[in-house]
Short mmCIF file of C-alpha atoms and ligand atoms in Angstrom, two decimals:
data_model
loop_
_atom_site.label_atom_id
_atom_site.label_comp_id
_atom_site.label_asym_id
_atom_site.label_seq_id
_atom_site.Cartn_x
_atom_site.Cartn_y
_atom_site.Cartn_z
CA UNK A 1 67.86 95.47 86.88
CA UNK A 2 68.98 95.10 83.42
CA UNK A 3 66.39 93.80 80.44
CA UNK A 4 66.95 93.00 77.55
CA UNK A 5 66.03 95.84 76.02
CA UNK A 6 68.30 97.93 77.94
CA UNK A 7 71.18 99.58 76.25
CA UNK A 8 74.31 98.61 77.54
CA UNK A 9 77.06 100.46 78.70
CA UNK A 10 80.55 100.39 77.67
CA UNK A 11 83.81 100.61 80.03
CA UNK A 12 87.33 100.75 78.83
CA UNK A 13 89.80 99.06 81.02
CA UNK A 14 94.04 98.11 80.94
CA UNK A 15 93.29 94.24 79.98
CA UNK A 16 96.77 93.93 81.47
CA UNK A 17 99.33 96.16 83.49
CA UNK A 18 99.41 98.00 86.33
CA UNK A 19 95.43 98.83 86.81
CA UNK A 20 94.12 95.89 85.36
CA UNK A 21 93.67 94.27 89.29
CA UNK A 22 92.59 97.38 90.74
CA UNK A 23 89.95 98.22 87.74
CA UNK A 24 88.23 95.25 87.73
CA UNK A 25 88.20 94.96 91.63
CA UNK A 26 86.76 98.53 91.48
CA UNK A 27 84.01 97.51 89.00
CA UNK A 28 83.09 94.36 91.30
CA UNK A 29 82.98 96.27 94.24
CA UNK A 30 79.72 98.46 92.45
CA UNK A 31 78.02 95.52 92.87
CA UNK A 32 79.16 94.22 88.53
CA UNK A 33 79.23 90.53 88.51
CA UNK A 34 81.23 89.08 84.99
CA UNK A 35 83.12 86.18 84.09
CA UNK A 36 86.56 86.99 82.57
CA UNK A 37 88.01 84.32 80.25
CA UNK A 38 91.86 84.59 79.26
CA UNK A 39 92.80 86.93 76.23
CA UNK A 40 88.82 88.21 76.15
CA UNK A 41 88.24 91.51 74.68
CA UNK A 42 84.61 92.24 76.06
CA UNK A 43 83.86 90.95 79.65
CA UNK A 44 79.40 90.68 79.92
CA UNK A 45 78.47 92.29 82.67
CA UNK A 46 76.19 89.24 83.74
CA UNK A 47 73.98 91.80 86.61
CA UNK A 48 73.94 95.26 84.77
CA UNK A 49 73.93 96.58 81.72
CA UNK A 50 77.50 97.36 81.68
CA UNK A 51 80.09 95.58 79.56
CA UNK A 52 83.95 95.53 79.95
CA UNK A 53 86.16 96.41 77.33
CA UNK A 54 89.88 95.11 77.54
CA UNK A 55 92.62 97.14 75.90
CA UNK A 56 95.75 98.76 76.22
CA UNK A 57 95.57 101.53 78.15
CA UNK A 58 97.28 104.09 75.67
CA UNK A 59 94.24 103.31 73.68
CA UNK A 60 91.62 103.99 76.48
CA UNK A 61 91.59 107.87 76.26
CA UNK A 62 91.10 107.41 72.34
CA UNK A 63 88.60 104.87 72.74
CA UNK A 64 86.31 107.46 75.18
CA UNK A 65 86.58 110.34 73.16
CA UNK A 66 85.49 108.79 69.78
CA UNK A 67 82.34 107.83 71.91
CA UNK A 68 83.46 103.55 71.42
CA UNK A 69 82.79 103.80 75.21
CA UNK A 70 80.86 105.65 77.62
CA UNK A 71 83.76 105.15 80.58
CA UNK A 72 87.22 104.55 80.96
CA UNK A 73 89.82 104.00 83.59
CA UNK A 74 93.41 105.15 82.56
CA UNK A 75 96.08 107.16 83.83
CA UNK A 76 96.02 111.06 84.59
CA UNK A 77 99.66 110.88 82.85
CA UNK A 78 98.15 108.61 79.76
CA UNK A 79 95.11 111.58 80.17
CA UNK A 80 97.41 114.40 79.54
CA UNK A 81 99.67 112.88 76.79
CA UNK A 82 96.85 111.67 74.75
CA UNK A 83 94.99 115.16 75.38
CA UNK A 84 97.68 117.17 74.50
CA UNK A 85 97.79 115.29 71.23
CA UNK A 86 94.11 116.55 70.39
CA UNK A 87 94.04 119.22 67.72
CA UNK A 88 92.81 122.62 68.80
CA UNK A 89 89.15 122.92 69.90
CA UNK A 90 89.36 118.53 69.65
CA UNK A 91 86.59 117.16 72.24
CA UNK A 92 88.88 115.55 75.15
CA UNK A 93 87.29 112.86 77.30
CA UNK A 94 85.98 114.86 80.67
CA UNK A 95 87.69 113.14 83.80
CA UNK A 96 84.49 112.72 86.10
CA UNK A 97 86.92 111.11 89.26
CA UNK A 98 90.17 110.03 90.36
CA UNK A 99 90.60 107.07 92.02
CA UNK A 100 92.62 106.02 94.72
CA UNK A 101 95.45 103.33 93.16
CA UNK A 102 97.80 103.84 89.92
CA UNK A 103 99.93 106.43 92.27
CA UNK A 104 103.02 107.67 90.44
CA UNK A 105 104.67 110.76 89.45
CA UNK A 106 106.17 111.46 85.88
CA UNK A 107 109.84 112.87 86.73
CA UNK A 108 113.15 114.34 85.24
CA UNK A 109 115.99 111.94 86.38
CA UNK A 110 119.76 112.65 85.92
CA UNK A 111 122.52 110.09 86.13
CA UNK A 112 124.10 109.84 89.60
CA UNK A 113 127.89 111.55 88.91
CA UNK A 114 126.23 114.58 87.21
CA UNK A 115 125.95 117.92 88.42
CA UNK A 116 122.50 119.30 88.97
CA UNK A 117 122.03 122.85 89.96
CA UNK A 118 118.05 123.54 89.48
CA UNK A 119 115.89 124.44 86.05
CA UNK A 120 118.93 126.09 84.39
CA UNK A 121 120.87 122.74 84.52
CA UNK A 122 117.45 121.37 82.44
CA UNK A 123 118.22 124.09 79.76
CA UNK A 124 119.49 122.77 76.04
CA UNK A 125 119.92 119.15 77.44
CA UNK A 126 118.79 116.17 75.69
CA UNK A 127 115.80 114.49 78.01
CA UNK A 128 114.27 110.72 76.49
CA UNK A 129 110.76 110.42 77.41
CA UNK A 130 107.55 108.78 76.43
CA UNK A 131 105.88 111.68 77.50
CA UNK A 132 106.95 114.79 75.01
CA UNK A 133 103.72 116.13 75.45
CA UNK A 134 103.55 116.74 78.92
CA UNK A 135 106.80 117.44 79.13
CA UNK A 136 106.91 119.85 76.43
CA UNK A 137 104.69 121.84 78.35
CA UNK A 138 106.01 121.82 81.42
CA UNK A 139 109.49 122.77 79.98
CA UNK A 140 107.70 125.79 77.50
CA UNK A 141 105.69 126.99 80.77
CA UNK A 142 109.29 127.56 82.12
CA UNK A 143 110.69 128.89 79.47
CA UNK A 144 112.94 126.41 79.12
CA UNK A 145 114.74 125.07 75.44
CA UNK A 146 115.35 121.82 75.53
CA UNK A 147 115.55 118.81 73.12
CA UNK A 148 112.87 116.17 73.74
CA UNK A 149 113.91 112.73 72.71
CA UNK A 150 110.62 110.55 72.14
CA UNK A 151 111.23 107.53 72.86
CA UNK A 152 108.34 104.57 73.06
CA UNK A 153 109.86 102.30 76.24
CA UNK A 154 113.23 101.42 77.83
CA UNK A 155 113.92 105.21 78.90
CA UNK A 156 116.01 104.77 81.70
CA UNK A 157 118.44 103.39 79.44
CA UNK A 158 118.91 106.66 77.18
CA UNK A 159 121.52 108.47 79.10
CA UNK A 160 123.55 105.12 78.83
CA UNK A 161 123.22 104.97 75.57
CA UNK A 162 124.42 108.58 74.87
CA UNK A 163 121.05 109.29 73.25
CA UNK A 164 119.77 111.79 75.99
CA UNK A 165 121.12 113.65 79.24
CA UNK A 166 118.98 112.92 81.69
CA UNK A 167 114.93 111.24 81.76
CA UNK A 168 111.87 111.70 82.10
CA UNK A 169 109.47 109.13 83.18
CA UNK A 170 107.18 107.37 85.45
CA UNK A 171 108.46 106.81 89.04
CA UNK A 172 106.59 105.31 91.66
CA UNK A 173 109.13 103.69 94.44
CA UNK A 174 112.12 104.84 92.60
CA UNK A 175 113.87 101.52 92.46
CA UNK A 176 113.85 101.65 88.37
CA UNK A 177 115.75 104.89 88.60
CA UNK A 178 118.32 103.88 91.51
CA UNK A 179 118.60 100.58 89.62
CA UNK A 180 120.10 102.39 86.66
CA UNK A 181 121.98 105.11 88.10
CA UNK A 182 119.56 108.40 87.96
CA UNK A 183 118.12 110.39 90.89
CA UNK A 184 115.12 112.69 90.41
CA UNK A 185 115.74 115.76 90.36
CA UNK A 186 111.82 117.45 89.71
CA UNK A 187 108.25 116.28 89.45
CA UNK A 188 106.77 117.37 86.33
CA UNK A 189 103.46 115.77 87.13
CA UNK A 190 101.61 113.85 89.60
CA UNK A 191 99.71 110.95 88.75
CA UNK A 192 96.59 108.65 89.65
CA UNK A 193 94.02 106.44 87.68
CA UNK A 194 90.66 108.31 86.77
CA UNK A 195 87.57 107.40 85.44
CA UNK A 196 87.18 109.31 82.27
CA UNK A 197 83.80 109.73 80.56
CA UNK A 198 82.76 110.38 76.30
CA UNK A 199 82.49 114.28 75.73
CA UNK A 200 79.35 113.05 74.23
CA UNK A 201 75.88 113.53 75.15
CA UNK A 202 74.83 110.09 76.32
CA UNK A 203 71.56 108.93 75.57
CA UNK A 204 68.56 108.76 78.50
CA UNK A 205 68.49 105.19 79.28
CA UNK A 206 71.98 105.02 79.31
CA UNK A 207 72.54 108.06 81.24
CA UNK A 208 70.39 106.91 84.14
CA UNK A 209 72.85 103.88 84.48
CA UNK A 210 75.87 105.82 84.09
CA UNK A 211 75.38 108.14 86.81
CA UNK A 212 74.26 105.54 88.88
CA UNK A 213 77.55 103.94 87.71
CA UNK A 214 79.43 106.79 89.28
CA UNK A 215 77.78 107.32 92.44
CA UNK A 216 78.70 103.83 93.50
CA UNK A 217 82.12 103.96 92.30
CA UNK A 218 82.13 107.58 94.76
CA UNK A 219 80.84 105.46 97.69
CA UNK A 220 83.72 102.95 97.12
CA UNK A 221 85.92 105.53 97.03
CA UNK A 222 84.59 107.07 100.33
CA UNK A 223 84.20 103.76 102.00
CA UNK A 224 87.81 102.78 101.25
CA UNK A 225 89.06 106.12 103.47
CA UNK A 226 86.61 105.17 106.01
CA UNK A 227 85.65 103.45 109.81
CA UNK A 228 82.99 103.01 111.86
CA UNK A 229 84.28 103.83 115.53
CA UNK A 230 82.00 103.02 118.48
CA UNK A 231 82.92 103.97 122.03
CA UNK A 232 81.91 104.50 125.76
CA UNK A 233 83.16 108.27 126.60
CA UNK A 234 82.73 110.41 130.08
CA UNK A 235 80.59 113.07 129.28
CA UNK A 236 83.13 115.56 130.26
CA UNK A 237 85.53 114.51 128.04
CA UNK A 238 83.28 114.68 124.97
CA UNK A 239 84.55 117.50 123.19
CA UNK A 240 88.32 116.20 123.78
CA UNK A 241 87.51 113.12 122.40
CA UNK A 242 85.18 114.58 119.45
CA UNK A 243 88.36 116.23 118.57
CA UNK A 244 90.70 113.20 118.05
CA UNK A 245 88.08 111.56 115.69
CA UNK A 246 90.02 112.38 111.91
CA UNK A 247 87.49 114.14 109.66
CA UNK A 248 84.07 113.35 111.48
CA UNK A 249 82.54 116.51 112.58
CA UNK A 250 79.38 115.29 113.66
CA UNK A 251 79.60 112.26 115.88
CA UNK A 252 76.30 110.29 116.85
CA UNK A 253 75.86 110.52 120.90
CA UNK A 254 73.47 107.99 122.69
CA UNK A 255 72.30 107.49 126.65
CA UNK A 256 73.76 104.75 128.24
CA UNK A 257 71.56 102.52 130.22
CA UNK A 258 72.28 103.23 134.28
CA UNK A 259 74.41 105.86 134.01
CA UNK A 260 74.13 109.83 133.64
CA UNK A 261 77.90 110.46 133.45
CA UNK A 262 78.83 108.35 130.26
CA UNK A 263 77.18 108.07 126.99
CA UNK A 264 77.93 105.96 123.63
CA UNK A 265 79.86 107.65 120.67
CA UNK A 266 79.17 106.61 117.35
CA UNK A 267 81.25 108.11 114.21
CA UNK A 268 82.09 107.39 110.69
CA UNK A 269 85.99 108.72 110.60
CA UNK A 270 86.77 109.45 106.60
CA UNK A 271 90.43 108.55 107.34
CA UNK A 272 91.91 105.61 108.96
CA UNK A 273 92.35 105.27 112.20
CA UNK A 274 95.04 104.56 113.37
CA UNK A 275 96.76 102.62 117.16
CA UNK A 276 98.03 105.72 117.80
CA UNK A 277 94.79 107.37 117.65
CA UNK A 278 92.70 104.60 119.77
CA UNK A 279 95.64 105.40 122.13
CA UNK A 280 94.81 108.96 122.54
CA UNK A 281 90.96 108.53 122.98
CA UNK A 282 91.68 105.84 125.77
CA UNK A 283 93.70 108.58 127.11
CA UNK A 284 91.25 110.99 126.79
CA UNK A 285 88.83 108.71 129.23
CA UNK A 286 87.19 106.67 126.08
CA UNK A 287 86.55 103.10 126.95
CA UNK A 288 85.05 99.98 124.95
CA UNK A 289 86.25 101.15 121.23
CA UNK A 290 85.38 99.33 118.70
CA UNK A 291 86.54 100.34 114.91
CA UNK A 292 84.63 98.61 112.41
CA UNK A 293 85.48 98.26 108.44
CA UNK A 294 82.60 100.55 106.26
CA UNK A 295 81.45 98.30 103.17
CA UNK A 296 78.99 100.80 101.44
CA UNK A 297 77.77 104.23 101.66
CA UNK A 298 75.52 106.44 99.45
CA UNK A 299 75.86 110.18 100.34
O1 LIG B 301 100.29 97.20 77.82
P1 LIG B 301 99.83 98.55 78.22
O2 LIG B 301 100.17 99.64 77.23
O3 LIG B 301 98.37 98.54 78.61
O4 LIG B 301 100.59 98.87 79.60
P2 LIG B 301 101.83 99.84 79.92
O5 LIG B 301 103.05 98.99 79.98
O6 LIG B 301 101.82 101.06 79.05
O7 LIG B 301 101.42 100.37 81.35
P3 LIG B 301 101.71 99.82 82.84
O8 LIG B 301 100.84 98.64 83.14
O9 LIG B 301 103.16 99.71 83.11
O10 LIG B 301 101.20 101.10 83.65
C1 LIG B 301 99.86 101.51 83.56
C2 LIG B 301 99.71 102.80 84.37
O11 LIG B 301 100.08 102.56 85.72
C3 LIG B 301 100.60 103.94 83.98
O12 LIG B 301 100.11 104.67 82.85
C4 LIG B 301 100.57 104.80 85.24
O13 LIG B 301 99.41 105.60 85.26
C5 LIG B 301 100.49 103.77 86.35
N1 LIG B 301 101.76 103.53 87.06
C6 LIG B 301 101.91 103.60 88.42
C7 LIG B 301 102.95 103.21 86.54
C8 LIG B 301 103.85 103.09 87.61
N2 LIG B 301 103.18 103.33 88.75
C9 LIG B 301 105.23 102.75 87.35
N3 LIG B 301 106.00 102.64 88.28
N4 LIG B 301 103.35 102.99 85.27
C10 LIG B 301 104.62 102.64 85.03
N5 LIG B 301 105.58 102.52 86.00
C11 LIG B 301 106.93 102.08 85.55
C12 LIG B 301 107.83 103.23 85.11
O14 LIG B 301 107.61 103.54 83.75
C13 LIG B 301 109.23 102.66 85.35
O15 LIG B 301 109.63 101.82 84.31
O16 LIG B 301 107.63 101.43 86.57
C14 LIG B 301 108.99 101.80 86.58
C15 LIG B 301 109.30 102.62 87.81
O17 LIG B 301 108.79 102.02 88.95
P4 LIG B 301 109.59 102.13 90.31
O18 LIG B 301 108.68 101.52 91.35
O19 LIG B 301 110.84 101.33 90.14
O20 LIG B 301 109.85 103.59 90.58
ZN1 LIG B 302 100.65 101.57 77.62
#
């Protein structure tokens, strides 16, 4: 538990956007317990020695790397720009996982009446984006000239405007683009929230809490993907049934009490399981199946 001599952590989150919900949720379900108070900076991690710093998340990657924080959850897409930015031999923050919200892809949109014939129809346009990093790079590893128009926010309104071709940006049901008249016409990156850590040796004390920090934020991860599945199967049909279990390879059999011919199945699946699936093992002679939510695991 923490003391008060413990040195406390530091972790960078979005104080509010997109991740904000899913951060914080995240950082509760690793057993943190904090109070958060409207337009707070720092939230005190009241159980651990782990405080919560609130920022905007283009800052987060900066934050991390000049060591302000151990942690930080951000963007792979905010990761990449703000890494690219870095001068040569510059110590980026290392991204220790990625996490399973923030889903989104950063993509070159064209307006709806104009012709699009693959890369070449990329070549010497004018494409608005926030990101002129990433795209810069995926345009040079194509060897593709083309003028990048930086632009800070409000890109899907460039081509309108006659300041660019076509876009580049952040999709993530498309609405945005079909809203102003663009399709998407290539992924240039795909994108999830991480947990980044300092490229800084972190001190002992800390260090102990930090990775102790990331296991459980791993076991939420693996939890989230994950049931318990209990079931009555014919010993004949055990390997058919072993088989329809997604990803659990080793399955916990047990005797049955007054019976030879059936036994009890228990397995954690790692992905959801679905009607259809319960379907199939019913079909496959399994009877009494139960599928039961996982709240923690520690590999
Ligand atoms: O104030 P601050 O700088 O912290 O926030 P922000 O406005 O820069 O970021 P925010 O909250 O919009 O997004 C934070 C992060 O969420 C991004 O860096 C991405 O990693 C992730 N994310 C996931 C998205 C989206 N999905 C997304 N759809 N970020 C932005 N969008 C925008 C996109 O730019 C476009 O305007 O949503 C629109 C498109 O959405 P669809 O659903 O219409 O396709
Ligand atoms: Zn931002």
């Amino acid at each position: 538990m923490s003391t008060r001599s413990t040195p406390r952590l530091r972790i960078a989150i979005q104080k509010s956007g997109r991740l904000t919900d899913n951060s914080l949720d995240l950082l509760a379900r690793c057993g943190l317990r904090f109070s958060r108070a409207r337009d707070q900076l720092v939230c005190f991690g009241e159980n651990l020695p782990l405080d919560i710093l609130l920022v905007r998340d283009d800052d987060i990657p900066g934050l991390v790397q000049e060591d302000a924080c151990e942690l930080g959850i951000v963007g792979q897409n905010v990761i990449a720009e703000k890494g690219l930015a870095l001068p040569d031999g510059g110590a980026a923050p290392t991204e220790v996982t990625a996490l399973d919200f923030g889903r989104c892809r950063l993509s070159i949109a064209v307006p709806d009446e104009s012709v699009y014939a693959g890369l070449e129809s990329i070549r010497g346009r004018r494409i608005a984006t926030s990101y002129p990093r990433v795209l810069g790079r995926w345009l040079a590893d194509r060897g593709l000239a083309a003028d990048i128009v930086a632009q800070a926010g409000a890109v899907e309104i460039a081509p309108r405007l006659g300041r660019a071709d076509m876009i580049c940006d952040l999709v993530s049901t498309g609405a945005t683009l079909a809203a102003n008249g663009l399709r998407e016409v290539e992924v240039v990156f795909e994108s999830r929230a991480a947990v980044i850590r300092t490229p800084v040796p972190v001190a002992p004390e800390k260090a102990e809490w930090l990775d102790r920090l990331m296991q459980r934020i791993e076991g939420v991860q693996k939890v989230d993907g994950s049931k318990y599945i209990m079931l009555h199967a014919p010993r004949a049909a055990l390997a058919r049934i072993t088989a329809l279990l997604p990803g659990s390879e080793h399955p916990t059999i047990l005797p049955l009490d007054g019976t030879d011919e059936k036994v009890a199945l228990h397995a954690v699946c790692r992905e959801n399981v679905f009607w259809e699936t319960l379907e199939s093992l019913k079909g496959a002679g399994a009877t009494s199946i139960l599928v039961l939510p996982v709240e923690k695991m520690l590999a």
